[in-house]
CSV table of C-alpha atoms and ligand atoms in Angstrom, one decimal:
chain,number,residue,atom,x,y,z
A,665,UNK,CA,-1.6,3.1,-53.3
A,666,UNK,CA,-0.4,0.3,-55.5
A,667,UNK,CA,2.7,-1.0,-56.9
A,668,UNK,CA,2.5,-1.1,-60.3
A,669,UNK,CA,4.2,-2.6,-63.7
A,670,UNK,CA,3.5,-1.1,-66.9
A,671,UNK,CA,4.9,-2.4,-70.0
A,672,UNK,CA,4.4,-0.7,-73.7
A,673,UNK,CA,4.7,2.9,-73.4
A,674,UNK,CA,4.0,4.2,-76.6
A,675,UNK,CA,1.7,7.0,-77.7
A,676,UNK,CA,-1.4,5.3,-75.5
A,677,UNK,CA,0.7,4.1,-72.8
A,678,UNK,CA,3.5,6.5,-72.1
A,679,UNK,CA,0.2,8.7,-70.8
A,680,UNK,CA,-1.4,6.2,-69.5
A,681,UNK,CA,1.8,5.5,-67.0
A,682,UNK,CA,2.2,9.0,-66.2
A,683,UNK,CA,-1.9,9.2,-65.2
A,684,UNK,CA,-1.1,6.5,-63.0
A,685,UNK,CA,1.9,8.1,-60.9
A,686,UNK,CA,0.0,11.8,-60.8
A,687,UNK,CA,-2.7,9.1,-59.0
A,688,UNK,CA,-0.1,8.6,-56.3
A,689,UNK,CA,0.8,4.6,-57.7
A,690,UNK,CA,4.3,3.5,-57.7
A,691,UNK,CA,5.4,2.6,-61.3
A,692,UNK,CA,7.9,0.2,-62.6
A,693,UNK,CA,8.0,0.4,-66.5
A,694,UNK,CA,9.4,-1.1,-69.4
A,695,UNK,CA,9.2,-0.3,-73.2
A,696,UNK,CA,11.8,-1.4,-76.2
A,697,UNK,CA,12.2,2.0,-77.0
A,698,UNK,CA,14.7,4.3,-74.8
A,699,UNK,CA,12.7,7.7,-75.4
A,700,UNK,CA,9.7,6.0,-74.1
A,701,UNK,CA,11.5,5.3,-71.4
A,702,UNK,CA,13.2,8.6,-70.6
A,703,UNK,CA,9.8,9.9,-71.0
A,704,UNK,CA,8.5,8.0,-68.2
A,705,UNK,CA,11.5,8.2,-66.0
A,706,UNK,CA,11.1,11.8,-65.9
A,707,UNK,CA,7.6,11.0,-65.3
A,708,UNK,CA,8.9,9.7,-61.4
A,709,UNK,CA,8.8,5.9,-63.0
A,710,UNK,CA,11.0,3.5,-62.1
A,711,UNK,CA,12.9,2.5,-65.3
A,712,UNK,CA,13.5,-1.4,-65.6
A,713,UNK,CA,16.0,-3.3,-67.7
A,714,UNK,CA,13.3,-6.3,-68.7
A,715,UNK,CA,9.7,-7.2,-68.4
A,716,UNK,CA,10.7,-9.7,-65.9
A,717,UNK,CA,12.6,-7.3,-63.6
A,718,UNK,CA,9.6,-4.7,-63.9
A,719,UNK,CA,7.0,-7.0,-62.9
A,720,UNK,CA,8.7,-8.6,-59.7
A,721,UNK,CA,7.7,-6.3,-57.1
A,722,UNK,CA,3.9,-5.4,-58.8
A,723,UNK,CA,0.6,-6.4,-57.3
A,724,UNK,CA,-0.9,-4.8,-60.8
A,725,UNK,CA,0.5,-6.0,-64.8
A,726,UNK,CA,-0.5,-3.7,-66.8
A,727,UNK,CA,0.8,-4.2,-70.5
A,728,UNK,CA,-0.3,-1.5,-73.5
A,729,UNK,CA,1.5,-3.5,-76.8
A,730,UNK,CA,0.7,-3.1,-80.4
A,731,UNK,CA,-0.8,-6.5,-81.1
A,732,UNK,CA,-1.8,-9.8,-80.4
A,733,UNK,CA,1.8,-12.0,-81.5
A,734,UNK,CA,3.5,-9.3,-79.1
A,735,UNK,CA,1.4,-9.7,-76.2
A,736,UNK,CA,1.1,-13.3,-76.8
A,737,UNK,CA,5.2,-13.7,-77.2
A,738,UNK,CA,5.3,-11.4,-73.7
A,739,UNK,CA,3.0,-13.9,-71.9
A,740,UNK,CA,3.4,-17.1,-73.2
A,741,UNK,CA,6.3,-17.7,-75.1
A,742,UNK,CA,8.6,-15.7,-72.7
A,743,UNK,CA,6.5,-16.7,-69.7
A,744,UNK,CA,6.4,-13.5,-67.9
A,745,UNK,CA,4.3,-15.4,-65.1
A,746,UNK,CA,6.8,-17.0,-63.9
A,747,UNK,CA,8.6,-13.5,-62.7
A,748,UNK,CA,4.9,-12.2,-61.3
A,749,UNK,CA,4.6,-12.0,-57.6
A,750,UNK,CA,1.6,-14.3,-56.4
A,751,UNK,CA,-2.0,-12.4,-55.8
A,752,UNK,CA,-1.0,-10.4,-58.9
A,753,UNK,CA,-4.0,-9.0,-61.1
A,754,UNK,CA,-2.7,-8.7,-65.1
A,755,UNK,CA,-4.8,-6.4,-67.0
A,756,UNK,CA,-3.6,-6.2,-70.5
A,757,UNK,CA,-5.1,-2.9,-72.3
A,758,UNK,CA,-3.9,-3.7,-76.2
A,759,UNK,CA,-6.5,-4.3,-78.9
A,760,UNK,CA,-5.9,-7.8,-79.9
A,761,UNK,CA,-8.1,-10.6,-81.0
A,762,UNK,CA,-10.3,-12.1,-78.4
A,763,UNK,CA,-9.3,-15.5,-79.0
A,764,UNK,CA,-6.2,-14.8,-78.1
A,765,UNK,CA,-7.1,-12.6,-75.1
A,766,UNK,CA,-8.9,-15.6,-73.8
A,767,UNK,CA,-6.2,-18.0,-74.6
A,768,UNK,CA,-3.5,-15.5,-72.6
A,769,UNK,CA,-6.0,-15.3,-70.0
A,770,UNK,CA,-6.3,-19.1,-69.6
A,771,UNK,CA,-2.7,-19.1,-69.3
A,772,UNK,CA,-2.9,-17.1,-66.7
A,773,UNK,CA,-5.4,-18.9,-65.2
A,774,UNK,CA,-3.5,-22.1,-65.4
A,775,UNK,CA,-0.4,-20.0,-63.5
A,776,UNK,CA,-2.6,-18.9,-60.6
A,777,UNK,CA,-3.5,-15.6,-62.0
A,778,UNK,CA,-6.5,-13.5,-62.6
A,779,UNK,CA,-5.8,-11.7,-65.6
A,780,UNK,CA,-8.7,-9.4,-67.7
A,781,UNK,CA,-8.8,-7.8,-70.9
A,782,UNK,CA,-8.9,-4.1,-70.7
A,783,UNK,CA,-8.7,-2.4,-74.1
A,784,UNK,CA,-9.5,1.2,-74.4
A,785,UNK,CA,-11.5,4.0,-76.5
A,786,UNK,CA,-10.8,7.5,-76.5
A,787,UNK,CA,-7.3,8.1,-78.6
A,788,UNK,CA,-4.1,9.4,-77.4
A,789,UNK,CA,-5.7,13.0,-76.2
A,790,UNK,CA,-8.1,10.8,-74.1
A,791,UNK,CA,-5.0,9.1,-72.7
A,792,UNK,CA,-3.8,12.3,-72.0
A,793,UNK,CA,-6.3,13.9,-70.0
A,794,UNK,CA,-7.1,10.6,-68.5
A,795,UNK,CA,-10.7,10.3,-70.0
A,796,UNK,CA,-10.3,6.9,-71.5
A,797,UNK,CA,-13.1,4.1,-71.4
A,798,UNK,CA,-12.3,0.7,-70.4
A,799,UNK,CA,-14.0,-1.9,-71.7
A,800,UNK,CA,-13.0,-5.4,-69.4
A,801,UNK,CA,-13.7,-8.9,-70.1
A,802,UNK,CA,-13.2,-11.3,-66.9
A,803,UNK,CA,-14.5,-12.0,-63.5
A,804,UNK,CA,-16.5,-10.0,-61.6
A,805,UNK,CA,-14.3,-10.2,-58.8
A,806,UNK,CA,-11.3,-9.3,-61.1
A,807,UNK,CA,-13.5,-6.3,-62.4
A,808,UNK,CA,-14.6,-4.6,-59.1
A,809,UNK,CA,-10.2,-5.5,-58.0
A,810,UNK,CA,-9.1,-3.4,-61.3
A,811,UNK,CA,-11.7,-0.7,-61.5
A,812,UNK,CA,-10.0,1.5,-59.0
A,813,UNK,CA,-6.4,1.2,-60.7
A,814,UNK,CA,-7.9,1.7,-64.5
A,815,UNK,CA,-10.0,4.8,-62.6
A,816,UNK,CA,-6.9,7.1,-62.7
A,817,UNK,CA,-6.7,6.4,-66.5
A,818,UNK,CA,-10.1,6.7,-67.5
A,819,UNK,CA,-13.7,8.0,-67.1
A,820,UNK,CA,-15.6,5.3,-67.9
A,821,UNK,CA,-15.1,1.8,-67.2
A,822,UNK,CA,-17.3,-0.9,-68.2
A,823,UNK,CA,-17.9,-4.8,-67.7
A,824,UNK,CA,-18.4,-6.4,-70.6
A,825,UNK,CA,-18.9,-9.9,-69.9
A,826,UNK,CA,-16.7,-13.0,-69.9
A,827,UNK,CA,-12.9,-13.3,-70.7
A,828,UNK,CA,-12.4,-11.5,-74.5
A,829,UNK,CA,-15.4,-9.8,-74.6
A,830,UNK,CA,-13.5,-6.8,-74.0
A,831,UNK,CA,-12.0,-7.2,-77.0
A,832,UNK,CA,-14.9,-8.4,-78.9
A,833,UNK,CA,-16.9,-4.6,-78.0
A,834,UNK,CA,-13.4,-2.7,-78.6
A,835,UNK,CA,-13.4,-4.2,-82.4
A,836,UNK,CA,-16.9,-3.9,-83.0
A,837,UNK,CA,-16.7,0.2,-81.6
A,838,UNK,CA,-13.6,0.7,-84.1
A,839,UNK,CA,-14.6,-1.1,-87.0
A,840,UNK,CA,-17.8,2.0,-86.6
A,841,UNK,CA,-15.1,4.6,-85.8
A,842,UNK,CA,-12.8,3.7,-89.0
A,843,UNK,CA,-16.4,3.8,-91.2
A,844,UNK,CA,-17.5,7.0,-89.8
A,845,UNK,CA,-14.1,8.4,-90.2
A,846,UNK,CA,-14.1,7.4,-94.2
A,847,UNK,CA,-17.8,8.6,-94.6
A,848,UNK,CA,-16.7,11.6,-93.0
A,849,UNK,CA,-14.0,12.4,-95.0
A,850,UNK,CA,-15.3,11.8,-98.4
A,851,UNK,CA,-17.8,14.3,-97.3
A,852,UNK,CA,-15.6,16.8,-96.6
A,853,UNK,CA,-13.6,16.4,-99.5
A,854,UNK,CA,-16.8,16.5,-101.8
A,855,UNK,CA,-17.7,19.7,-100.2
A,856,UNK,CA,-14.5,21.2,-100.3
A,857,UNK,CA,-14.1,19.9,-104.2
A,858,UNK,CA,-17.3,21.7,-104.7
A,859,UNK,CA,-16.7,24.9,-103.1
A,860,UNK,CA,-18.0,25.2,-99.4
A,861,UNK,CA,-15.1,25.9,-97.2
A,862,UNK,CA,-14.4,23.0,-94.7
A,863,UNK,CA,-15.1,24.9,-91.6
A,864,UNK,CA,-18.2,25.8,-92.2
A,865,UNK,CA,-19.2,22.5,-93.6
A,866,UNK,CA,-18.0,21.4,-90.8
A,867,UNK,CA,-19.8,22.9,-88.2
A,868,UNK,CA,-23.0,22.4,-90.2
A,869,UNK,CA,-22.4,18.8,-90.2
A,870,UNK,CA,-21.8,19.1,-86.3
A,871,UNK,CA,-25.2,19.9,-85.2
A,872,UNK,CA,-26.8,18.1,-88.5
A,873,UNK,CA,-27.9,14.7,-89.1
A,874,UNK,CA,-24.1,13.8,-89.9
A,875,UNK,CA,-22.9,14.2,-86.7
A,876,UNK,CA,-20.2,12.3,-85.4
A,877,UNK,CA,-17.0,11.5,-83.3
A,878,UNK,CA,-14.5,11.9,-86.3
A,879,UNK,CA,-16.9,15.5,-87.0
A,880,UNK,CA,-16.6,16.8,-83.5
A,881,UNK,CA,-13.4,16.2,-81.9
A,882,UNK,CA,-11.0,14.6,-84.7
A,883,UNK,CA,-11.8,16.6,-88.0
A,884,UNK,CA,-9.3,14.9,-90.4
A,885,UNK,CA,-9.0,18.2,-92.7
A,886,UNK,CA,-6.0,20.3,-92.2
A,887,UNK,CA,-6.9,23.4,-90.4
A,888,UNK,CA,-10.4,22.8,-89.5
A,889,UNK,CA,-9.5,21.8,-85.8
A,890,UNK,CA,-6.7,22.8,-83.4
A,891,UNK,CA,-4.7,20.2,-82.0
A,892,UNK,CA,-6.0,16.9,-83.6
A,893,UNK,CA,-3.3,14.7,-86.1
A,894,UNK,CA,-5.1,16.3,-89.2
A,895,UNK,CA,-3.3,19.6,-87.6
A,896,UNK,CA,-0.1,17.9,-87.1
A,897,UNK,CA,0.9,16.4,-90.7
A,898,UNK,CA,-1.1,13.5,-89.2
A,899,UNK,CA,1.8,12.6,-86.2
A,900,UNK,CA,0.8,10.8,-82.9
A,901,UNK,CA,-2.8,9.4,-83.0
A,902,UNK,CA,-3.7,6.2,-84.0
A,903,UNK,CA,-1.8,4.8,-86.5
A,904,UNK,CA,-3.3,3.7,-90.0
A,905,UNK,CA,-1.2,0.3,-89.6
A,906,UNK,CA,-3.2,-0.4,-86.2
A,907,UNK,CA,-6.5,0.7,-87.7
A,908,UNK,CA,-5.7,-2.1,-90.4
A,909,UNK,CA,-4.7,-4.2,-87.9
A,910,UNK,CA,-8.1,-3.7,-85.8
A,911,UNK,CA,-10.6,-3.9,-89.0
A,912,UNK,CA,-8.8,-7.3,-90.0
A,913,UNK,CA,-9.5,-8.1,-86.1
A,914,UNK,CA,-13.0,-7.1,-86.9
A,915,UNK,CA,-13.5,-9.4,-90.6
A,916,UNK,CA,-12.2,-12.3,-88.9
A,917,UNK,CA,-14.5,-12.4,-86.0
A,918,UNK,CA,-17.4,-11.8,-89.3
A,919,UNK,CA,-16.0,-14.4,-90.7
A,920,UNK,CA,-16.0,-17.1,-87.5
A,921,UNK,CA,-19.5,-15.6,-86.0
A,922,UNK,CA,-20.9,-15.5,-89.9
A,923,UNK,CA,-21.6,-12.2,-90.0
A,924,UNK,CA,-22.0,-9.8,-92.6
A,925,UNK,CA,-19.8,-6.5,-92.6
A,926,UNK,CA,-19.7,-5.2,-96.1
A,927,UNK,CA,-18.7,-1.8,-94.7
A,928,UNK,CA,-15.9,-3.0,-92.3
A,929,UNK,CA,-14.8,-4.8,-95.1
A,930,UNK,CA,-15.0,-2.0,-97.8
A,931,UNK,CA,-13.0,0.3,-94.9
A,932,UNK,CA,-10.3,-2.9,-94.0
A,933,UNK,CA,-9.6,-2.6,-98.1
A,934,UNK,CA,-9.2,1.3,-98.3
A,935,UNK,CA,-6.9,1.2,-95.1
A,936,UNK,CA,-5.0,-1.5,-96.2
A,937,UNK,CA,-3.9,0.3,-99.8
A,938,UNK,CA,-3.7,3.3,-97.6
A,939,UNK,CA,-1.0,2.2,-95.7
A,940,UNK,CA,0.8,0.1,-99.0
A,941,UNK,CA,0.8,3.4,-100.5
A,942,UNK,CA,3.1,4.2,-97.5
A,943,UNK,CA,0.9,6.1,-95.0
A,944,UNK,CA,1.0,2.9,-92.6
A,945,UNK,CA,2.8,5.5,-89.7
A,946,UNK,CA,0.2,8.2,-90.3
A,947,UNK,CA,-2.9,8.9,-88.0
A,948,UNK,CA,-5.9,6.9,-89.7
A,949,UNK,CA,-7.6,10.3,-89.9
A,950,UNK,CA,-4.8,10.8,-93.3
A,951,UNK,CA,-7.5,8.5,-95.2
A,952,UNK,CA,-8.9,11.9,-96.0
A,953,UNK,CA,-5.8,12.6,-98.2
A,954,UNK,CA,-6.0,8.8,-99.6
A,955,UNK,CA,-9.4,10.0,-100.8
A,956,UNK,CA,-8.2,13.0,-102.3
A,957,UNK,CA,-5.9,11.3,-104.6
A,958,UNK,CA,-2.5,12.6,-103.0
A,959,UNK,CA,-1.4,9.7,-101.0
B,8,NAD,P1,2.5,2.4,-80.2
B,8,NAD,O1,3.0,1.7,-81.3
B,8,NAD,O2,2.6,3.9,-80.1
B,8,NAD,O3,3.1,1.8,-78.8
B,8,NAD,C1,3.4,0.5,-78.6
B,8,NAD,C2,4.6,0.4,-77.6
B,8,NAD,O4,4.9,-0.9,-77.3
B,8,NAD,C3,5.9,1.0,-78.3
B,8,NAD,O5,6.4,2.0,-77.4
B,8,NAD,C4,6.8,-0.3,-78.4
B,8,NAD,O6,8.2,0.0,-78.3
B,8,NAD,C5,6.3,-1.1,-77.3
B,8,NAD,N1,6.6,-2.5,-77.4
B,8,NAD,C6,6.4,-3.4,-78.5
B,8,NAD,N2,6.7,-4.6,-78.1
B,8,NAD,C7,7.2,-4.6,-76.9
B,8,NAD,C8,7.7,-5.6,-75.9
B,8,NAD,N3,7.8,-6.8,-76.3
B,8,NAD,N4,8.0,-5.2,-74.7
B,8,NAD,C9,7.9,-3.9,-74.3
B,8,NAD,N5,7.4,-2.9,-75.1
B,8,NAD,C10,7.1,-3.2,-76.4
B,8,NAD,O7,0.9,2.0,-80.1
B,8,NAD,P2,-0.2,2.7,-79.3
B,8,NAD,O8,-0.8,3.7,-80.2
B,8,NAD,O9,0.2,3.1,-77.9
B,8,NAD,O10,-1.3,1.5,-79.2
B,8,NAD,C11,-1.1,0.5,-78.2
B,8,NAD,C12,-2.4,-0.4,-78.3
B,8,NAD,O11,-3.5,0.4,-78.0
B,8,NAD,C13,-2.7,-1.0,-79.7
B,8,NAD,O12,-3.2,-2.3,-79.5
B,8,NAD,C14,-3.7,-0.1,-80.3
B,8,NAD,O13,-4.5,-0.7,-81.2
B,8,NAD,C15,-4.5,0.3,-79.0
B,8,NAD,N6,-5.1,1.6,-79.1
B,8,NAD,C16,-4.5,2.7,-79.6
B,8,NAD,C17,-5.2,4.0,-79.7
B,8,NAD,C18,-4.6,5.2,-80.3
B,8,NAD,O14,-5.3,6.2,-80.5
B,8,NAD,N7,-3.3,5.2,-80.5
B,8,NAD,C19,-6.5,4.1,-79.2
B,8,NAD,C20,-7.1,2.9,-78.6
B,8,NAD,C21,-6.4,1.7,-78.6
């Protein structure tokens, strides 16, 4: 079993941490935020006062933050390598642009270290239950040496190429999931507007041509579903702010690659007024109630 650090423990990676101690790995953790921390800590982690201090001891970095400035101020402006033990693999899970996962991972590289990009799919229940997918960019070697460790965290774990291209499949997959998840609810909403109740709709839609993610396991109506954000006044999930941050991930690499993406960047617009309407905290599934008129 493996020593390991983990550093961001919010809603993806407080569960993420606790898969990997159930697993049997020794965790040393770190997080801005005190609850997070508790959390963990009751979790049997190791509770450490800095980044530096957590990642002494690991032969596995494993760092879940919200964006690319924070895990390029962790790496590279703090120099966190310094403090790694040699023979160290860093994995860093966050969606963040793949320039800049390349240019931390060059970093790295120029420190002695391996270090892949590891972002995930499958939301916070996914973190949960331990069912994420993985989606690495780096070595093969460095794939086949993380594989085990991202195992206890996830279900299905892929290779995606080179350093970034991690990154590069994660914001292609969400810019599809934040579309699918506006088409979804405007069709909901129209239903509902025009008298069909949303349940039945619903699972009408679910074995229909219509199918889809958002559909089947995160219905963003109220009531429809047990135990998705929708349910929940639209707490925990993924945040509206993040699903901005990911589509504008997703129009920049358009714009460098030359690519057109009128959808992804019709659904970067309506997130973005979303959140300046002050829904920015809410689980992105609340663009049903932007679409409704009462947010
Ligand atoms: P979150 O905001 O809930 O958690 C981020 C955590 O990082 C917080 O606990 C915060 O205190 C901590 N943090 C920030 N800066 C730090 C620093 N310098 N040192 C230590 N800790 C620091 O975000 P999340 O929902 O867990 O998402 C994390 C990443 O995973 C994001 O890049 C997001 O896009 C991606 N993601 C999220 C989901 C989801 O459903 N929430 C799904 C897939 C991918």
């Amino acid at each position: 079993m493996a020593q390991i650090a983990f550093i961001g423990l919010g809603n993806m990676g407080g569960p993420m941490a606790l898969n990997l101690i159930k697993a049997g790995h020794t965790l040393s953790v770190f997080d801005l935020n005190p609850a997070a921390l508790d959390n963990a800590k009751q979790g049997g982690a190791k509770v450490a006062n800095s980044p530096e201090e957590a990642v002494r001891e690991a032969d596995f970095v494993i760092s879940m933050l919200p964006s690319s400035p924070h895990v390029e101020s962790l790496y590279i402006e703090k120099n966190l390598f310094q403090s790694i033990k040699k023979g160290a693999l860093i994995a860093d899970c966050s969606t963040i642009a793949p320039d800049s996962a390349r240019k931390v991972a060059k970093a790295a590289n120029e420190q002695g270290f391996e270090m892949v990009d590891a972002p995930v799919s499958g939301g916070v229940g996914g973190a949960q239950a331990g069912t994420l997918t993985f989606i690495v960019g780096g070595s093969p070697a460095a794939f086949e040496k993380i594989k085990p460790i991202l195992s206890a965290m996830g279900k299905n774990i892929f290779h995606a190429g080179d350093s970034g291209t991690g990154q590069v499949a994660k914001i292609c997959n969400n810019m599809l999931l934040a579309i699918h998840m506006i088409g979804t609810s405007e069709a909901l909403n129209l239903g509902v507007n025009c008298g069909i109740d949303p349940k039945t709709l619903s699972e009408i839609m679910k074995v229909s041509s219509g199918r889809n993610w958002s559909l089947e396991v995160y219905n963003p109506l109220p009531g429809v579903m047990e135990n998705v954000p929708a349910s929940k006044n639209y707490s925990g999930g993924f945040g509206v702010d993040l699903m901005a941050k990911d589509l504008g991930l997703s129009q920049e690499a358009a714009i460098s690659s030359r690519t057109s993406t009128p959808l992804g960047s019709l659904a970067l617009s309506l997130y973005r007024a979303h959140s300046r309407n002050g829904s920015g905290k809410l689980d992105f599934s609340s663009i049903l109630q932007f679409l409704k008129g009462s947010s």
